[in-house]
Structures are given as structure tokens and as C-alpha cells.
mmCIF file of C-alpha atoms in Angstrom:
data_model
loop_
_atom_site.group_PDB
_atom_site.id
_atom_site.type_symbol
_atom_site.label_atom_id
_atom_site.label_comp_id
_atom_site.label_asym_id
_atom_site.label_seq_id
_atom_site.Cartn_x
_atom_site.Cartn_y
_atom_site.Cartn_z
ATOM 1 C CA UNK A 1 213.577 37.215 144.613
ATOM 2 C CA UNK A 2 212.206 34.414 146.944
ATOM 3 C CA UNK A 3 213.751 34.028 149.881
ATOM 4 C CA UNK A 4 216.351 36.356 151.323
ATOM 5 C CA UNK A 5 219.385 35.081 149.165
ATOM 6 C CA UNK A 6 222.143 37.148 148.361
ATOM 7 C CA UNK A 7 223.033 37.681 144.902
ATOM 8 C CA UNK A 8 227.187 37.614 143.572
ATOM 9 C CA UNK A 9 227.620 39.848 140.422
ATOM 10 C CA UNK A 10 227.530 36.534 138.484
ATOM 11 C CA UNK A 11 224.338 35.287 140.377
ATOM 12 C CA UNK A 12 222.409 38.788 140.010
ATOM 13 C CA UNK A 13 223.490 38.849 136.067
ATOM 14 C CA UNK A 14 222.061 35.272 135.333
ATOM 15 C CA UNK A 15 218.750 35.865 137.568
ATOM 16 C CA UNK A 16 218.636 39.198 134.808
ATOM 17 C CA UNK A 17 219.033 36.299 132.100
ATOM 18 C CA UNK A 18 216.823 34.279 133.199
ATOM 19 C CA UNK A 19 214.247 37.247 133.600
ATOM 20 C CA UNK A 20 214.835 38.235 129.682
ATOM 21 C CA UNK A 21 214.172 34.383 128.875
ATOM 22 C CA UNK A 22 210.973 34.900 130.611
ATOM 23 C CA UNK A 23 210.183 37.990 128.496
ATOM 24 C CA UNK A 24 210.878 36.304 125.507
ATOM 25 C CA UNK A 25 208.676 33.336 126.599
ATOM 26 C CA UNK A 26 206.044 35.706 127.275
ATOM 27 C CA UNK A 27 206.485 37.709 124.078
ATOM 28 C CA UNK A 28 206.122 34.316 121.992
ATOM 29 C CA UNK A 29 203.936 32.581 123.331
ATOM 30 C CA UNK A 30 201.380 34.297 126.391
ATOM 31 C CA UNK A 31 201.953 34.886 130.508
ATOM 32 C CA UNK A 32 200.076 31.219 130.109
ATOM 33 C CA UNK A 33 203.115 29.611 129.052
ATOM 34 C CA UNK A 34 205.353 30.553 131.267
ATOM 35 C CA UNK A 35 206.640 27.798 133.233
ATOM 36 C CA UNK A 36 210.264 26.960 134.695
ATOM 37 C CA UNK A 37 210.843 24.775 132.392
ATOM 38 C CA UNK A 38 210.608 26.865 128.951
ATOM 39 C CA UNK A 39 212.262 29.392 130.895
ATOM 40 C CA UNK A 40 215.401 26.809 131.226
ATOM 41 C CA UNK A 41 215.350 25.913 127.530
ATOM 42 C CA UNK A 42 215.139 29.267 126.470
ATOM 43 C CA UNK A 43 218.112 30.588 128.131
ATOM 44 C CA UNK A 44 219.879 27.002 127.551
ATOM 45 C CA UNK A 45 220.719 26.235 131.502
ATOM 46 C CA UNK A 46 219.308 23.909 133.915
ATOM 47 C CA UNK A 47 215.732 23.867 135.501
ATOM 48 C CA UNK A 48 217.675 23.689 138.922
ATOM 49 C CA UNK A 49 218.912 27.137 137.791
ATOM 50 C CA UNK A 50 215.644 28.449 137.295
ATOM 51 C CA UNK A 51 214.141 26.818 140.456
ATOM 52 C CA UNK A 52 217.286 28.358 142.331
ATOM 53 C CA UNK A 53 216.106 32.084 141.467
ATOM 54 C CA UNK A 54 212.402 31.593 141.210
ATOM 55 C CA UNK A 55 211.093 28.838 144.022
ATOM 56 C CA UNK A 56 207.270 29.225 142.788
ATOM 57 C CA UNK A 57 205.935 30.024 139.354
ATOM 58 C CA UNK A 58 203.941 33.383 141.071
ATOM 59 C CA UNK A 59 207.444 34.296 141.893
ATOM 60 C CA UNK A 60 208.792 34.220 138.326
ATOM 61 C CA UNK A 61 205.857 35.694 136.785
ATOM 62 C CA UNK A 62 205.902 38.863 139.219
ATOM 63 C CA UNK A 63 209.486 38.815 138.647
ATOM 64 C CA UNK A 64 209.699 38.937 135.164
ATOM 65 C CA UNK A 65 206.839 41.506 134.810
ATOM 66 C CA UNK A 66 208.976 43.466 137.125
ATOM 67 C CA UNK A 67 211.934 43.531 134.556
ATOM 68 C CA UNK A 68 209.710 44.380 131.359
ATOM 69 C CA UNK A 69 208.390 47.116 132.948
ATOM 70 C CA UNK A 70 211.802 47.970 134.315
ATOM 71 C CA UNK A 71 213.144 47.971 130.619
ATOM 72 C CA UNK A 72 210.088 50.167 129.283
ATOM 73 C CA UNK A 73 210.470 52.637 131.934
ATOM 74 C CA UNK A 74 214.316 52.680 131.351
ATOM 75 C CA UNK A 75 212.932 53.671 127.829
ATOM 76 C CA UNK A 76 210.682 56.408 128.952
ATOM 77 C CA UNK A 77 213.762 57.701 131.503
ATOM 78 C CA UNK A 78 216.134 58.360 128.086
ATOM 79 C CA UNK A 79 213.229 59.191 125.744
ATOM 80 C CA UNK A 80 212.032 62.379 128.353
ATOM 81 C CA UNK A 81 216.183 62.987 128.452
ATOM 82 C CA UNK A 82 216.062 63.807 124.782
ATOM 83 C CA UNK A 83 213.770 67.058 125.047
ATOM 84 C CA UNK A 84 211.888 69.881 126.984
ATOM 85 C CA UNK A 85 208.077 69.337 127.852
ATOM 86 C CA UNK A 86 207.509 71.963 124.470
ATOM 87 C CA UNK A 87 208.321 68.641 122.876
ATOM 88 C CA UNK A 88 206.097 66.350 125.144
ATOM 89 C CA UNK A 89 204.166 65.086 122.136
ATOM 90 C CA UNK A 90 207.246 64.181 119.820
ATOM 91 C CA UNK A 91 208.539 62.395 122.815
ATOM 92 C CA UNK A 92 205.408 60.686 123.693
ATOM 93 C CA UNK A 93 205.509 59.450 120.100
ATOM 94 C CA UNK A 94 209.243 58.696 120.280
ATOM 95 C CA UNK A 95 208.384 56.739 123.305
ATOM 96 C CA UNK A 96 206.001 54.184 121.685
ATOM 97 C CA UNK A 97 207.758 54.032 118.584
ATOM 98 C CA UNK A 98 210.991 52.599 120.576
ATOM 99 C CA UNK A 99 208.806 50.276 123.054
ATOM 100 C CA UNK A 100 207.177 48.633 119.564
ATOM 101 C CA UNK A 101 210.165 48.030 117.778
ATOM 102 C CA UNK A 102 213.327 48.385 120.427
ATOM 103 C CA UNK A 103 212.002 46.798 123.415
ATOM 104 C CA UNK A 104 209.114 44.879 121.362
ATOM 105 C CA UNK A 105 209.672 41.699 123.645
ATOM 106 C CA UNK A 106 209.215 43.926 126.934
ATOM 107 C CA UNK A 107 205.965 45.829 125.529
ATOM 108 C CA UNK A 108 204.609 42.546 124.660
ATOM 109 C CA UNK A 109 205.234 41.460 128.238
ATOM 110 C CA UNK A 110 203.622 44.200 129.644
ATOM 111 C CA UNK A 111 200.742 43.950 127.596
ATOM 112 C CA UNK A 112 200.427 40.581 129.118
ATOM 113 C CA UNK A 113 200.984 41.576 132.376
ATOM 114 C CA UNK A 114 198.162 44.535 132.361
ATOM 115 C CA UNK A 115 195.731 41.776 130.886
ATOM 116 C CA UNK A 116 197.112 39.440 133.725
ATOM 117 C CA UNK A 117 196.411 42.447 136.370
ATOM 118 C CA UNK A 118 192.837 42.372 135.555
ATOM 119 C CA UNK A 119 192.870 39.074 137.684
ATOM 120 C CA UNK A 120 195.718 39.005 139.762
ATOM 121 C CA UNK A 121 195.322 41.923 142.591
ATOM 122 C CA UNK A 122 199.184 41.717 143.781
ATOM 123 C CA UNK A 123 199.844 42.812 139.692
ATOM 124 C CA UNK A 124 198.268 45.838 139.886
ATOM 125 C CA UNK A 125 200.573 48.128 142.363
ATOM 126 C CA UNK A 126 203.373 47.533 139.871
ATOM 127 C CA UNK A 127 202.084 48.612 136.741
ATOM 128 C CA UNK A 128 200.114 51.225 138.158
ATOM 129 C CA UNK A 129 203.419 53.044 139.778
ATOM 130 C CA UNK A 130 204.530 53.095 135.742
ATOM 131 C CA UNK A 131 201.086 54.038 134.586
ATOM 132 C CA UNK A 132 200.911 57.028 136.598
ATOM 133 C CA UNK A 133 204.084 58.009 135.592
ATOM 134 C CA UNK A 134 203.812 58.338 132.223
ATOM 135 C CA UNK A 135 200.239 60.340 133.351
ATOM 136 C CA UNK A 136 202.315 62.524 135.506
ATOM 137 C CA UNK A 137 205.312 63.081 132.770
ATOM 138 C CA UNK A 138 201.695 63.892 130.077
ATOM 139 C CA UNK A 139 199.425 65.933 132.539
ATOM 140 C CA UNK A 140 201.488 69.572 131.833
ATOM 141 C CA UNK A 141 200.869 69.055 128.252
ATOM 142 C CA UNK A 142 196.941 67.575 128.246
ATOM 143 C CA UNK A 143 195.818 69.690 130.937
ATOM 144 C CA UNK A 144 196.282 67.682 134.329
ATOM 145 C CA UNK A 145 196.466 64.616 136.054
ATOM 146 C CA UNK A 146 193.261 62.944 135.172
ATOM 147 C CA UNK A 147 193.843 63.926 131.544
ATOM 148 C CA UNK A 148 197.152 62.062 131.643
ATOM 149 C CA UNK A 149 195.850 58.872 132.813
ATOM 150 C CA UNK A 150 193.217 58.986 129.859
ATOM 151 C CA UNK A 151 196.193 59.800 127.272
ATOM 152 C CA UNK A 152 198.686 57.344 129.276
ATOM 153 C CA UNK A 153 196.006 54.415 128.573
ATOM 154 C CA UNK A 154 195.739 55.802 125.137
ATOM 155 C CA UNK A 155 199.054 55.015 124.427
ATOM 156 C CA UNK A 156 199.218 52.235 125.928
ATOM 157 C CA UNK A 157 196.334 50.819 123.830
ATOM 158 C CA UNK A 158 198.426 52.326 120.871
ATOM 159 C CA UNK A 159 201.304 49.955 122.189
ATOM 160 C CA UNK A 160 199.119 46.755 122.004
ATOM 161 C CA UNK A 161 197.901 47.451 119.010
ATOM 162 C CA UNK A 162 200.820 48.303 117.104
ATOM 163 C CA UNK A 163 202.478 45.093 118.554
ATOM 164 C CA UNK A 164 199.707 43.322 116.853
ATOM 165 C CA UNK A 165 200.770 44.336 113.294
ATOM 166 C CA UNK A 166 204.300 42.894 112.466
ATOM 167 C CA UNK A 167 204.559 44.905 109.128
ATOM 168 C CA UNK A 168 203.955 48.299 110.987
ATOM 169 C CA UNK A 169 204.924 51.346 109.145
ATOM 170 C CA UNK A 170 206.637 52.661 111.814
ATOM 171 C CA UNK A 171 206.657 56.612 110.430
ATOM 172 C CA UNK A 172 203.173 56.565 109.923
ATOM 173 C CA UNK A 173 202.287 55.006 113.119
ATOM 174 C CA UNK A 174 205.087 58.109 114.882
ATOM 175 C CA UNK A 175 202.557 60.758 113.129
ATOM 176 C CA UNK A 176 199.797 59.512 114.078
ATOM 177 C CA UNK A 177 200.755 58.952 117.441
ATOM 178 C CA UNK A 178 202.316 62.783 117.421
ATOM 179 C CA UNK A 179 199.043 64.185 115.731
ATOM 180 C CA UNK A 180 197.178 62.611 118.597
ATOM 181 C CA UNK A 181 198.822 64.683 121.493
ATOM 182 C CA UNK A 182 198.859 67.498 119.508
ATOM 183 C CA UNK A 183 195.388 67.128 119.346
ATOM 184 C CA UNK A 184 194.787 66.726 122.808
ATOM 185 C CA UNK A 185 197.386 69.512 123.984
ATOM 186 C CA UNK A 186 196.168 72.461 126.116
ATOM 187 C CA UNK A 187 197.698 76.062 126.683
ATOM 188 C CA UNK A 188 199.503 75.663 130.093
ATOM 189 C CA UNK A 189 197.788 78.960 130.699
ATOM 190 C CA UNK A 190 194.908 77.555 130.615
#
């Protein structure tokens, strides 16, 4: 948040509001639309609200690229809950199954902001922290680090694409997204 304002309970849940209106924005539309303004009708408040929480436009943007990837990790926290790494690749399919049609708005977002990364260096630390993540949370199963981050950016391109096909059949795209780590699964022993 710009600034060193402190947040009330009410304050901190309409900043979160205001965030998810950005998502959506995002979602709909492209990181190019964002502005305060369709952020306010959106969440049906004020512009002063929005200008209140988010003094610059760069400030929003991070900001709500912080809380989409905030809700997709959230997702990847309970998905790895649900199992043991014997079931990494049901998980990892479980994972993008749930970001495509759960959190759909928040994949979308992220999409946009790993596209916005490409140009924006102050981006990049963010979504990397997640990226490697999900490469650390992989690497046991595909045979280490550097194989995670290849499978990682797999899925993720799995993400965007599925996100691009609103009539998904979302058990076929699970298998195929299971078949593909079991493809690429190694023998820990290995």
C-alpha cells in the first residue's frame, strides 16, 4: 500500500475488495485497462476510494498482481495439503484444474502479470518467488530443481492456454495434465 497508512479491519477488507475488482478488470478486459476508475465502477464505490488505497496506477497494478498470485498460491498451499509427494502428479493436475475454473479470474491475472513482467523489471521478483515454488514443490518428482522450473513453466503455459478455451473439458484437460508428469517423473533413486 502507498504510503505508510494504517489499515482498520474495515479499511484492510475494502482495499481486499478493491484488489478483487482489479482482478476482475484484469480478467475481462487486459492489465491495459486497468485504471482507477473501472476499478471504482466495478466494485460500485467512489474513485476517491480507490485513489485513497492506491495513490498511483503502478501502485494498483503491483498491488493487485500481488493478490492474484496470493489467491493462486493459497490454491497450491491446500492442493499440496490434500496428498503425499507419491501423488505429486495428481496434485499438480489438481492444481491447474482449480486455478482454470476456481480461481479463473486470478489465473487470468497472473497470466497478465507474467506477460506484463516481460517489461516491467520491479514485476519480476514477485512472480518469480511463486514460480520457484511450484519448481521446488515439482523437483522431488521430475528429478531436481532445474527440472522443476521447466515443468513449473509447463504448467503454467497449460494455465494460459486452458484459460483460452471457455468450453474446456475439464476431465480431459486433468488427464492430460496428470499423463504429462507422469511422463516426466523420475525414480527418486535415481
Amino acid at each position: 500500500m502507498s504510503g505508510a497508512r494504517a489499515l482498520t479491519a474495515r479499511g484492510a477488507a475494502r482495499r481486499t475488495a478493491l484488489l478483487d475488482a482489479a482482478i476482475a478488470v484484469v480478467a475481462a478486459s487486459g492489465s491495459g485497462s486497468l485504471t482507477h476508475r473501472t476499478v471504482a465502477a466495478t466494485a460500485k464505490v467512489s474513485l476517491a476510494s480507490v485513489t485513497y488505497h492506491f495513490s498511483s496506477i503502478e501502485d494498483l497494478r503491483r498491488s493487485m498482481f500481488e493478490r492474484a498470485l496470493e489467491i493462486v498460491s493459497d490454491q497450491l498451499t491446500e492442493t499440496s495439503a490434500t496428498g503425499v509427494a507419491d501423488e505429486l502428479p495428481r496434485l499438480a493436475a489438481d492444481y491447474v484444474v482449480a486455478l482454470v475454473t476456481r480461481h479463473r479470474k486470478a489465473a487470468a491475472a497472473v497470466q497478465e502479470m507474467v506477460v506484463a513482467a516481460t517489461h516491467d523489471p520491479a514485476l519480476r521478483p514477485t512472480f518469480h518467488e511463486y514460480h520457484m515454488r511450484i519448481a521446488d514443490l515439482l523437483s522431488p518428482c521430475v528429478g531436481g530443481l532445474d527440472a522443476g522450473f521447466a515443468v513449473a513453466a509447463t504448467l503454467q503455459g497449460q494455465v494460459v492456454t486452458a484459460l483460452t478455451y471457455p468450453d474446456l473439458d475439464i476431465d480431459c484437460f486433468h488427464a492430460s495434465v496428470l499423463d504429462l508428469i507422469e511422463r516426466l517423473r523420475v525414480d527418486p533413486a535415481t
